[in-house]
């Protein structure tokens, strides 16, 4: 990187000298270049964006300046962590006109919360304040500006993504960072690349072939051990949401074709991204995507637009639609892992992490039938991922189909050893577990990886899709939204399952819940708009609907509802 960088040793200096030094280093960075390039990626005046769980997301035409600035921020984060950082250009399950960007931290995880604040601050800075904000971040985070930086970039198939990822590259290069542009990738594939690069290849090879080979090898090994049963010929219909998942699954399918044949629908050749298809559409509308004919009892699944969520579904003999969501996926996976551990004779601590939205039947089945402990966290993938890291084996899924399993390093080593040392049946079980570990993308929820895990488990257990669905029956539930003047009047505790304020609301909910069998209800403020989300479940759909309506009325009355009072009937 040479002459562009200030040359003094930062660590030994007082705070005041350190500030002067950071400023000096930034001047050495050629503020002229930053200012010049920044003007080419000018911020529309008055636009304010917030870095949320999913990074930044909005209409694509408003994002050019944000992309440039996230390139700058990725370089600072890379220097601070002395690691490779990822930048993903995608808006996941949003409409095609939208786009977005998120940064990926060193172990493939989501950006640290303090850096989310820096991202928001930098994205919203007016042109004349850019230098000050960059200096502020560098000071606050003690960034050594002479440290080398490396950033990897991926993008989805949206028409706007290529140009926007070029803006990221402009930001990276103007700060003297080095980069590798992977081009078209699913979001979880970029998380995987970052994880591989920062573990010196211990986790895998940081190439697209490396990803395909690692997962496919594990999958083929597993399916070889399946005695035929369940759905004899392994074939699966996959709705790719007209997104990146179609491209990558098509590239990958010949690697695993001896274990599974996939038929791709909504592959992007004609339909619009996420329009009337994809995991989000199927889950919220409780019906199959457009463009897919389903015969009774055929296994089908849907990815979302950037392939980090998956849901399964089928039609029964009477033509009724059955959805198999993240709760049931987590149940299948954790039950299978538990059975393997029992077979090997290992008593490792395994935990399933859910949110308050998980169906009560799934929680009951896991705790009472499978004897697997269940933990509840606040809504949002980062909370689930963080909690899952506390166990030897942590499985987490949101009901929307986003999730994975995490294995501690000690467990991975122990299982490798068992696969080499144990005898007969125990050895076979340990070998299976070793392959399952390789099949998961532990950096992030990954539709392709989760699909292969599910297909392997169904084959090994000889289960049909109906038998899987029949593990337990979901309790009927209803979700509603209530408009309020200010969502901040609602605060919650106990992983969002109890309202603390406004006073009297939780008592009102408790009294309403007592009226119905097998019932529960909770309310939580939306993260994005002035609405309060209401969830209710009970022993019948009618009861769940009544309870949801009554809780909505309580919210409207006690939490400053605006507009029309909630009406019964759906």
Coordinates of C-alpha atoms in Angstrom, one line a residue:
X1 CA 0.0 0.0 0.0
X2 CA 3.1 2.1 0.4
X3 CA 3.3 5.9 0.2
X4 CA -0.3 6.7 0.7
X5 CA -0.3 5.8 4.4
X6 CA 1.0 7.7 7.4
X7 CA 4.1 6.0 8.8
X8 CA 4.1 6.4 12.6
X9 CA 3.5 3.8 15.3
X10 CA 0.1 4.6 16.6
X11 CA -0.1 2.4 19.7
X12 CA 2.3 4.3 22.0
X13 CA 0.6 7.7 21.6
X14 CA -1.6 9.8 23.9
X15 CA -5.2 10.2 22.9
X16 CA -4.6 13.8 21.6
X17 CA -1.6 12.8 19.5
X18 CA -3.6 9.7 18.4
X19 CA -6.4 12.0 17.1
X20 CA -3.9 14.2 15.3
X21 CA -2.3 11.0 13.8
X22 CA -5.6 9.6 12.6
X23 CA -6.4 12.9 10.9
X24 CA -2.9 12.9 9.5
X25 CA -3.3 9.4 8.2
X26 CA -6.6 10.3 6.6
X27 CA -4.9 13.3 4.9
X28 CA -2.2 11.0 3.7
X29 CA -5.0 8.8 2.4
X30 CA -5.6 11.5 -0.1
X31 CA -8.8 13.2 1.0
X32 CA -8.8 14.8 -2.4
X33 CA -9.5 11.4 -3.9
X34 CA -12.2 10.6 -1.4
X35 CA -13.9 13.9 -2.0
X36 CA -13.6 13.6 -5.7
X37 CA -15.0 10.0 -5.8
X38 CA -17.7 10.8 -3.2
X39 CA -19.0 13.6 -5.5
X40 CA -19.4 11.0 -8.2
X41 CA -21.6 9.0 -5.8
X42 CA -23.5 11.9 -4.4
X43 CA -26.1 11.5 -1.6
X44 CA -29.6 12.7 -2.5
X45 CA -30.3 15.5 -0.1
X46 CA -32.7 14.8 2.8
X47 CA -32.5 11.0 2.4
X48 CA -32.1 9.2 5.8
X49 CA -31.5 5.4 5.9
X50 CA -31.1 3.0 8.8
X51 CA -28.8 0.0 8.9
X52 CA -31.1 -2.7 10.3
X53 CA -30.9 -6.5 10.7
X54 CA -30.9 -6.8 6.9
X55 CA -28.4 -4.0 6.3
X56 CA -29.7 -1.1 4.2
X57 CA -32.7 -1.7 1.9
X58 CA -34.6 0.7 -0.3
X59 CA -35.3 1.6 -3.9
X60 CA -32.2 0.8 -6.0
X61 CA -31.9 4.3 -7.4
X62 CA -31.3 5.8 -3.9
X63 CA -28.4 3.5 -3.1
X64 CA -25.4 4.5 -5.1
X65 CA -23.9 6.8 -2.4
X66 CA -24.6 4.1 0.3
X67 CA -22.7 1.5 -1.7
X68 CA -19.6 3.7 -2.1
X69 CA -19.6 4.5 1.6
X70 CA -20.0 0.9 2.6
X71 CA -16.9 0.2 0.5
X72 CA -15.1 2.8 2.7
X73 CA -16.5 1.3 5.9
X74 CA -15.6 -2.3 4.9
X75 CA -12.0 -1.1 4.5
X76 CA -12.0 0.5 8.0
X77 CA -13.6 -2.7 9.5
X78 CA -11.0 -4.9 7.8
X79 CA -8.1 -2.8 9.1
X80 CA -9.6 -2.9 12.6
X81 CA -10.2 -6.6 12.7
X82 CA -7.1 -7.5 10.6
X83 CA -9.5 -9.8 8.7
X84 CA -11.3 -10.1 5.4
X85 CA -14.7 -8.4 5.4
X86 CA -17.6 -9.2 3.1
X87 CA -20.0 -6.8 1.3
X88 CA -23.2 -8.4 -0.2
X89 CA -25.4 -6.4 -2.6
X90 CA -28.9 -7.8 -2.3
X91 CA -32.4 -7.0 -1.0
X92 CA -33.3 -10.7 -0.4
X93 CA -37.1 -11.2 -0.6
X94 CA -37.9 -7.5 -1.5
X95 CA -39.4 -6.6 -4.9
X96 CA -37.0 -6.5 -7.9
X97 CA -36.9 -2.6 -8.0
X98 CA -35.3 -2.5 -4.5
X99 CA -31.8 -3.3 -3.6
X100 CA -29.7 -3.3 -0.5
X101 CA -26.3 -3.9 1.1
X102 CA -24.9 -5.7 4.2
X103 CA -21.5 -6.2 5.6
X104 CA -20.2 -9.6 6.7
X105 CA -17.9 -9.8 9.8
X106 CA -14.8 -12.1 10.0
X107 CA -16.4 -15.4 11.0
X108 CA -19.2 -15.0 8.4
X109 CA -21.5 -13.4 11.0
X110 CA -23.6 -10.3 10.8
X111 CA -21.9 -6.9 11.4
X112 CA -21.2 -6.0 15.1
X113 CA -23.9 -3.6 16.5
X114 CA -21.5 -0.7 17.2
X115 CA -20.5 -0.8 13.5
X116 CA -24.2 -0.9 12.4
X117 CA -24.3 2.6 14.1
X118 CA -21.2 3.7 12.2
X119 CA -22.8 2.4 8.9
X120 CA -26.0 4.5 9.6
X121 CA -23.9 7.5 10.5
X122 CA -21.7 7.3 7.4
X123 CA -24.6 6.6 5.0
X124 CA -26.5 9.7 6.2
X125 CA -23.5 12.1 6.4
X126 CA -23.7 15.2 4.1
X127 CA -20.8 15.5 1.6
X128 CA -19.0 18.2 3.6
X129 CA -19.1 16.0 6.8
X130 CA -17.7 12.8 5.2
X131 CA -14.1 13.3 6.3
X132 CA -15.1 14.1 9.9
X133 CA -17.2 11.0 10.1
X134 CA -14.4 8.8 8.7
X135 CA -12.0 10.3 11.3
X136 CA -14.6 9.8 14.1
X137 CA -15.1 6.1 13.3
X138 CA -11.3 5.5 13.0
X139 CA -10.7 7.2 16.4
X140 CA -13.6 5.5 18.2
X141 CA -12.6 2.1 17.0
X142 CA -8.8 2.6 17.2
X143 CA -8.3 1.7 13.6
X144 CA -4.7 1.4 12.6
X145 CA -4.9 3.0 9.2
X146 CA -1.6 1.5 8.0
X147 CA -3.0 -2.0 8.4
X148 CA -3.7 -3.7 5.1
X149 CA -7.4 -4.3 4.2
X150 CA -9.1 -7.0 2.1
X151 CA -12.8 -7.0 1.1
X152 CA -14.8 -9.6 -0.8
X153 CA -17.9 -8.7 -2.7
X154 CA -20.9 -10.6 -3.9
X155 CA -24.2 -9.6 -5.6
X156 CA -27.6 -11.1 -6.5
X157 CA -29.3 -11.1 -9.9
X158 CA -31.2 -7.8 -9.7
X159 CA -30.8 -5.5 -12.7
X160 CA -29.3 -2.8 -10.5
X161 CA -26.8 -5.1 -8.6
X162 CA -23.8 -5.0 -11.0
X163 CA -23.6 -1.2 -11.1
X164 CA -24.1 -0.9 -7.4
X165 CA -21.3 -3.4 -6.6
X166 CA -19.0 -1.4 -8.8
X167 CA -19.8 1.6 -6.5
X168 CA -18.7 -0.6 -3.5
X169 CA -15.4 -1.4 -5.3
X170 CA -14.9 2.4 -5.9
X171 CA -15.2 2.9 -2.1
X172 CA -12.8 0.1 -1.3
X173 CA -10.1 1.2 -3.8
X174 CA -10.1 4.9 -2.9
X175 CA -9.1 3.9 0.7
X176 CA -6.4 1.7 -0.7
X177 CA -8.1 -1.6 0.2
X178 CA -7.6 -4.7 -1.9
X179 CA -10.7 -6.7 -3.0
X180 CA -11.9 -9.8 -4.7
X181 CA -15.2 -9.6 -6.6
X182 CA -17.0 -12.9 -6.6
X183 CA -19.7 -11.6 -8.9
X184 CA -23.0 -13.5 -8.6
X185 CA -23.4 -15.4 -5.3
X186 CA -26.2 -16.3 -2.9
X187 CA -25.9 -14.3 0.4
X188 CA -24.9 -17.4 2.4
X189 CA -22.2 -18.3 -0.1
X190 CA -20.6 -14.9 0.5
X191 CA -20.8 -15.6 4.3
X192 CA -19.1 -18.9 3.6
X193 CA -16.3 -17.3 1.6
X194 CA -15.6 -14.8 4.4
X195 CA -15.5 -17.6 7.0
X196 CA -13.1 -19.7 4.9
X197 CA -10.7 -16.9 4.2
X198 CA -10.5 -15.9 7.9
X199 CA -9.9 -19.5 9.2
X200 CA -7.0 -20.0 6.8
X201 CA -9.0 -22.6 4.8
X202 CA -9.8 -24.7 7.9
X203 CA -13.5 -24.3 7.3
X204 CA -13.2 -24.9 3.5
X205 CA -11.9 -23.6 0.2
X206 CA -13.0 -20.0 -0.5
X207 CA -14.1 -20.6 -4.1
X208 CA -17.5 -21.4 -5.5
X209 CA -16.2 -24.9 -6.5
X210 CA -14.9 -25.3 -3.0
X211 CA -18.4 -24.7 -1.7
X212 CA -20.1 -27.0 -4.2
X213 CA -17.6 -29.8 -3.5
X214 CA -17.6 -29.6 0.3
X215 CA -21.4 -29.8 0.5
X216 CA -21.9 -32.3 -2.3
X217 CA -19.3 -34.7 -1.1
X218 CA -20.9 -34.7 2.4
X219 CA -24.4 -35.2 0.9
X220 CA -23.4 -38.0 -1.5
X221 CA -21.6 -39.8 1.4
X222 CA -24.7 -39.6 3.6
X223 CA -27.3 -40.7 0.9
X224 CA -25.1 -43.7 0.1
X225 CA -25.9 -45.0 3.6
X226 CA -29.7 -44.7 3.1
X227 CA -31.5 -48.0 2.7
X228 CA -34.4 -47.3 0.3
X229 CA -37.6 -46.3 1.9
X230 CA -39.8 -43.3 2.3
X231 CA -39.9 -41.6 -1.1
X232 CA -37.9 -44.2 -3.1
X233 CA -36.8 -42.1 -6.0
X234 CA -35.3 -38.9 -4.5
X235 CA -36.7 -36.1 -6.6
X236 CA -37.6 -32.6 -5.4
X237 CA -39.3 -29.6 -7.0
X238 CA -37.6 -26.3 -6.2
X239 CA -39.1 -22.8 -6.6
X240 CA -36.1 -20.5 -6.9
X241 CA -38.0 -17.2 -6.6
X242 CA -36.6 -16.1 -10.0
X243 CA -33.4 -15.3 -8.1
X244 CA -29.8 -16.2 -7.7
X245 CA -30.6 -19.6 -6.1
X246 CA -31.6 -20.9 -9.6
X247 CA -28.2 -20.0 -11.1
X248 CA -26.2 -21.6 -8.3
X249 CA -28.3 -24.7 -7.9
X250 CA -28.0 -25.3 -11.6
X251 CA -24.2 -25.0 -11.5
X252 CA -24.2 -27.3 -8.5
X253 CA -26.7 -30.0 -9.3
X254 CA -24.3 -32.3 -11.3
X255 CA -22.1 -32.5 -8.2
X256 CA -24.9 -34.2 -6.1
X257 CA -27.1 -35.7 -8.8
X258 CA -26.5 -39.3 -7.8
X259 CA -28.2 -38.6 -4.4
X260 CA -31.0 -36.3 -5.6
X261 CA -32.7 -35.0 -8.7
X262 CA -34.0 -31.4 -8.6
X263 CA -36.5 -29.8 -10.9
X264 CA -36.2 -26.0 -10.9
X265 CA -39.1 -23.7 -11.3
X266 CA -39.2 -19.8 -11.3
X267 CA -35.6 -20.0 -12.5
X268 CA -35.4 -16.4 -13.6
X269 CA -35.7 -17.1 -17.3
X270 CA -39.1 -15.3 -17.5
X271 CA -40.7 -14.2 -14.2
X272 CA -39.8 -11.3 -12.0
X273 CA -37.7 -11.8 -8.8
X274 CA -39.9 -12.7 -5.8
X275 CA -43.2 -12.0 -7.7
X276 CA -45.9 -14.5 -6.7
X277 CA -43.2 -17.0 -5.8
X278 CA -40.4 -17.6 -3.2
X279 CA -40.4 -18.7 0.4
X280 CA -41.9 -15.5 1.7
X281 CA -44.8 -15.6 -0.7
X282 CA -45.5 -19.3 0.0
X283 CA -45.4 -18.8 3.8
X284 CA -47.5 -15.7 4.0
X285 CA -50.1 -16.7 1.4
X286 CA -50.2 -20.4 2.5
X287 CA -50.3 -21.6 -1.2
X288 CA -47.8 -22.8 -3.8
X289 CA -45.9 -20.4 -6.0
X290 CA -47.1 -19.5 -9.5
X291 CA -45.6 -21.6 -12.3
X292 CA -45.4 -24.9 -10.4
X293 CA -47.8 -27.8 -10.9
X294 CA -47.9 -30.0 -7.9
X295 CA -49.2 -33.6 -7.9
X296 CA -50.4 -35.0 -4.6
X297 CA -47.7 -35.9 -2.0
X298 CA -44.8 -34.5 -4.2
X299 CA -42.1 -32.9 -2.1
X300 CA -41.6 -29.2 -3.0
X301 CA -39.6 -26.4 -1.5
X302 CA -39.1 -22.6 -2.1
X303 CA -36.0 -20.5 -1.6
X304 CA -36.3 -16.7 -1.1
X305 CA -34.6 -14.2 -3.5
X306 CA -31.1 -14.5 -2.1
X307 CA -31.4 -18.2 -1.1
X308 CA -31.0 -17.8 2.7
X309 CA -34.5 -19.1 3.6
X310 CA -36.3 -22.3 2.7
X311 CA -39.8 -23.7 3.3
X312 CA -41.2 -27.1 2.2
X313 CA -44.8 -27.9 1.3
X314 CA -47.0 -30.5 -0.5
X315 CA -50.6 -31.2 -1.5
X316 CA -52.3 -34.1 0.2
X317 CA -54.5 -36.6 -1.6
X318 CA -57.5 -34.3 -1.2
X319 CA -55.6 -31.4 -2.8
X320 CA -55.1 -29.5 0.5
X321 CA -51.9 -27.4 0.8
X322 CA -49.6 -28.2 3.7
X323 CA -46.7 -25.9 4.7
X324 CA -43.6 -27.2 6.5
X325 CA -42.0 -24.1 8.0
X326 CA -38.8 -23.4 9.9
X327 CA -40.2 -24.8 13.2
X328 CA -40.7 -28.2 11.6
X329 CA -37.4 -28.1 9.8
X330 CA -35.6 -27.4 13.2
X331 CA -37.6 -30.3 14.7
X332 CA -36.5 -32.8 12.0
X333 CA -32.8 -31.7 12.2
X334 CA -32.5 -31.6 16.0
X335 CA -34.3 -34.9 16.5
X336 CA -32.0 -36.6 14.0
X337 CA -28.9 -35.1 15.6
X338 CA -30.1 -36.2 19.0
X339 CA -30.7 -39.8 17.7
X340 CA -27.1 -39.9 16.3
X341 CA -25.6 -38.7 19.6
X342 CA -27.6 -41.4 21.5
X343 CA -26.3 -44.0 19.0
X344 CA -22.7 -42.9 19.4
X345 CA -23.1 -42.7 23.2
X346 CA -22.1 -39.1 23.5
X347 CA -23.9 -36.8 25.9
X348 CA -23.3 -33.4 24.4
X349 CA -25.5 -30.5 25.2
X350 CA -27.8 -29.8 22.3
X351 CA -30.2 -26.8 22.3
X352 CA -32.8 -25.6 19.9
X353 CA -33.3 -21.8 19.7
X354 CA -36.6 -20.3 18.7
X355 CA -38.4 -17.0 18.9
X356 CA -41.8 -16.2 20.4
X357 CA -43.3 -16.9 16.9
X358 CA -42.5 -20.6 17.0
X359 CA -45.6 -22.7 17.2
X360 CA -46.4 -24.0 20.7
X361 CA -46.8 -27.5 19.3
X362 CA -43.2 -27.5 18.1
X363 CA -41.9 -26.4 21.4
X364 CA -44.0 -29.0 23.2
X365 CA -42.9 -31.8 20.9
X366 CA -39.2 -31.0 21.2
X367 CA -39.3 -30.7 25.0
X368 CA -41.7 -33.5 25.9
X369 CA -41.2 -36.1 23.1
X370 CA -37.6 -35.6 22.0
X371 CA -36.3 -34.3 25.3
X372 CA -34.4 -31.6 23.6
X373 CA -34.1 -28.3 25.5
X374 CA -35.6 -25.2 23.8
X375 CA -34.6 -21.6 24.3
X376 CA -36.4 -18.5 23.2
X377 CA -34.7 -15.2 22.1
X378 CA -35.8 -11.9 20.7
X379 CA -36.9 -11.9 17.0
X380 CA -33.9 -11.4 14.6
X381 CA -31.4 -13.8 13.2
X382 CA -28.4 -12.3 15.1
X383 CA -30.1 -13.0 18.5
X384 CA -30.7 -16.7 17.5
X385 CA -27.3 -17.2 16.1
X386 CA -25.6 -15.7 19.2
X387 CA -27.7 -17.9 21.6
X388 CA -27.0 -21.1 19.5
X389 CA -23.2 -20.5 19.9
X390 CA -23.6 -21.3 23.7
X391 CA -24.2 -25.0 23.1
X392 CA -22.1 -27.9 21.9
X393 CA -24.6 -28.2 19.2
X394 CA -27.1 -25.3 18.6
X395 CA -29.9 -25.5 16.1
X396 CA -31.8 -22.4 15.2
X397 CA -34.6 -21.6 12.8
X398 CA -37.1 -18.7 12.4
X399 CA -40.5 -19.8 11.4
X400 CA -39.9 -18.1 8.0
X401 CA -37.3 -20.8 7.2
X402 CA -34.0 -19.0 8.0
X403 CA -31.7 -21.0 10.1
X404 CA -28.8 -23.5 10.5
X405 CA -27.0 -25.6 13.0
X406 CA -23.7 -24.6 14.8
X407 CA -21.1 -27.1 16.2
X408 CA -18.4 -26.1 18.6
X409 CA -14.8 -26.8 17.6
X410 CA -14.4 -29.3 20.4
X411 CA -17.5 -31.2 19.2
X412 CA -16.2 -31.3 15.6
X413 CA -12.8 -32.8 16.8
X414 CA -14.5 -35.3 19.1
X415 CA -16.8 -36.5 16.3
X416 CA -13.9 -36.8 13.9
X417 CA -12.1 -38.9 16.4
X418 CA -15.1 -41.1 17.1
X419 CA -15.5 -41.7 13.3
X420 CA -12.0 -43.1 13.2
X421 CA -11.9 -45.0 16.5
X422 CA -15.4 -46.5 17.3
X423 CA -16.7 -49.9 16.0
X424 CA -19.5 -50.9 13.7
X425 CA -22.9 -49.1 14.4
X426 CA -21.3 -46.4 16.6
X427 CA -18.7 -45.7 13.9
X428 CA -21.4 -45.5 11.2
X429 CA -23.4 -43.0 13.3
X430 CA -20.3 -40.9 14.0
X431 CA -19.4 -40.9 10.3
X432 CA -22.9 -39.7 9.5
X433 CA -22.6 -36.9 12.0
X434 CA -19.2 -35.9 10.6
X435 CA -20.8 -35.6 7.1
X436 CA -23.9 -33.7 8.5
X437 CA -21.5 -31.2 10.1
X438 CA -19.8 -30.6 6.7
X439 CA -23.2 -30.2 5.0
X440 CA -24.3 -27.3 7.2
X441 CA -23.2 -23.8 6.3
X442 CA -22.4 -22.7 9.9
X443 CA -21.7 -19.1 8.8
X444 CA -25.4 -18.3 8.0
X445 CA -28.8 -19.8 7.2
X446 CA -28.4 -21.2 3.6
X447 CA -31.4 -22.6 1.5
X448 CA -29.1 -24.9 -0.6
X449 CA -27.3 -26.3 2.4
X450 CA -30.5 -26.7 4.4
X451 CA -32.3 -28.4 1.5
X452 CA -29.5 -31.0 1.2
X453 CA -29.5 -31.6 5.0
X454 CA -33.3 -32.2 4.9
X455 CA -33.1 -34.4 1.9
X456 CA -30.3 -36.5 3.5
X457 CA -32.3 -36.9 6.8
X458 CA -35.5 -37.9 5.0
X459 CA -33.6 -40.5 3.0
X460 CA -31.7 -41.9 6.0
X461 CA -34.8 -42.1 8.1
X462 CA -37.0 -43.4 5.3
X463 CA -39.5 -40.7 5.8
X464 CA -42.0 -39.4 3.3
X465 CA -42.9 -35.7 3.4
X466 CA -46.3 -36.5 5.0
X467 CA -44.7 -38.6 7.8
X468 CA -42.4 -35.6 8.5
X469 CA -45.4 -33.3 8.6
X470 CA -47.2 -35.6 10.9
X471 CA -44.5 -35.4 13.7
X472 CA -46.9 -32.9 15.4
X473 CA -49.9 -30.7 14.4
X474 CA -49.4 -27.0 14.5
X475 CA -51.8 -25.1 16.8
X476 CA -54.0 -22.7 14.9
X477 CA -52.7 -19.2 15.1
X478 CA -53.3 -15.7 13.9
X479 CA -51.1 -12.7 13.4
X480 CA -52.4 -9.1 13.2
X481 CA -51.1 -5.6 13.1
X482 CA -52.5 -2.6 15.1
X483 CA -51.6 1.0 14.0
X484 CA -50.4 3.2 16.9
X485 CA -49.3 6.8 17.1
X486 CA -45.9 5.7 18.6
X487 CA -44.7 2.1 18.7
X488 CA -42.2 3.0 21.4
X489 CA -44.9 3.0 24.1
X490 CA -44.7 -0.8 23.9
X491 CA -41.7 -2.3 25.6
X492 CA -41.3 -6.1 26.3
X493 CA -39.3 -8.5 28.3
X494 CA -38.7 -12.3 28.5
X495 CA -37.7 -12.6 24.8
X496 CA -40.6 -10.3 23.7
X497 CA -43.2 -12.7 25.3
X498 CA -44.4 -10.2 27.9
X499 CA -45.3 -6.5 27.7
X500 CA -43.8 -4.2 30.4
X501 CA -45.4 -1.0 29.2
X502 CA -48.0 0.4 28.8
X503 CA -49.2 -0.4 32.3
X504 CA -52.1 -2.8 32.4
X505 CA -51.6 -4.3 28.9
X506 CA -49.9 -7.6 30.0
X507 CA -52.6 -8.1 32.7
X508 CA -55.3 -7.6 30.1
X509 CA -53.6 -10.2 27.8
X510 CA -53.3 -12.7 30.7
X511 CA -57.0 -12.4 31.4
X512 CA -57.9 -12.9 27.7
X513 CA -55.6 -15.9 27.3
X514 CA -57.3 -17.7 30.3
X515 CA -60.6 -17.8 28.3
X516 CA -59.2 -20.3 25.7
X517 CA -57.6 -23.8 25.7
X518 CA -53.9 -24.3 24.8
X519 CA -53.7 -20.6 24.2
X520 CA -51.0 -17.9 24.4
X521 CA -50.6 -14.4 23.0
X522 CA -48.0 -11.7 22.9
X523 CA -47.5 -8.3 21.4
X524 CA -44.3 -6.5 20.2
X525 CA -43.5 -3.3 18.4
X526 CA -42.5 -3.5 14.8
X527 CA -38.9 -2.8 14.0
X528 CA -39.7 -0.7 11.0
X529 CA -43.1 1.0 11.2
X530 CA -45.5 2.5 13.8
X531 CA -47.5 -0.7 14.2
X532 CA -47.7 -3.3 17.0
X533 CA -47.6 -6.9 16.0
X534 CA -50.1 -9.3 17.7
X535 CA -49.7 -13.1 17.8
X536 CA -52.2 -15.5 19.2
X537 CA -52.6 -19.3 19.2
X538 CA -55.3 -21.6 20.6
X539 CA -56.8 -25.1 20.2
X540 CA -59.0 -24.0 17.2
X541 CA -58.8 -21.4 14.5
X542 CA -61.9 -19.7 15.7
X543 CA -60.5 -19.3 19.2
X544 CA -57.1 -18.1 17.9
X545 CA -59.0 -15.5 15.7
X546 CA -61.1 -14.3 18.7
X547 CA -58.1 -14.1 21.0
X548 CA -56.0 -12.2 18.4
X549 CA -58.9 -9.7 17.9
X550 CA -59.5 -9.2 21.6
X551 CA -55.7 -8.6 22.2
X552 CA -55.7 -6.1 19.3
X553 CA -58.5 -4.2 21.0
X554 CA -56.6 -4.1 24.2
X555 CA -53.5 -2.8 22.4
X556 CA -55.7 -0.2 20.6
X557 CA -57.1 1.1 23.8
X558 CA -54.1 1.0 26.0
X559 CA -51.2 1.8 23.6
X560 CA -52.6 4.7 21.7
X561 CA -54.2 3.1 18.6
X562 CA -55.0 5.4 15.7
X563 CA -57.4 5.1 12.8
X564 CA -60.2 2.5 12.8
X565 CA -60.7 0.2 15.8
X566 CA -59.6 -3.4 15.0
X567 CA -62.6 -5.2 13.5
X568 CA -63.4 -8.9 14.0
X569 CA -63.4 -11.3 11.0
X570 CA -60.5 -12.0 8.6

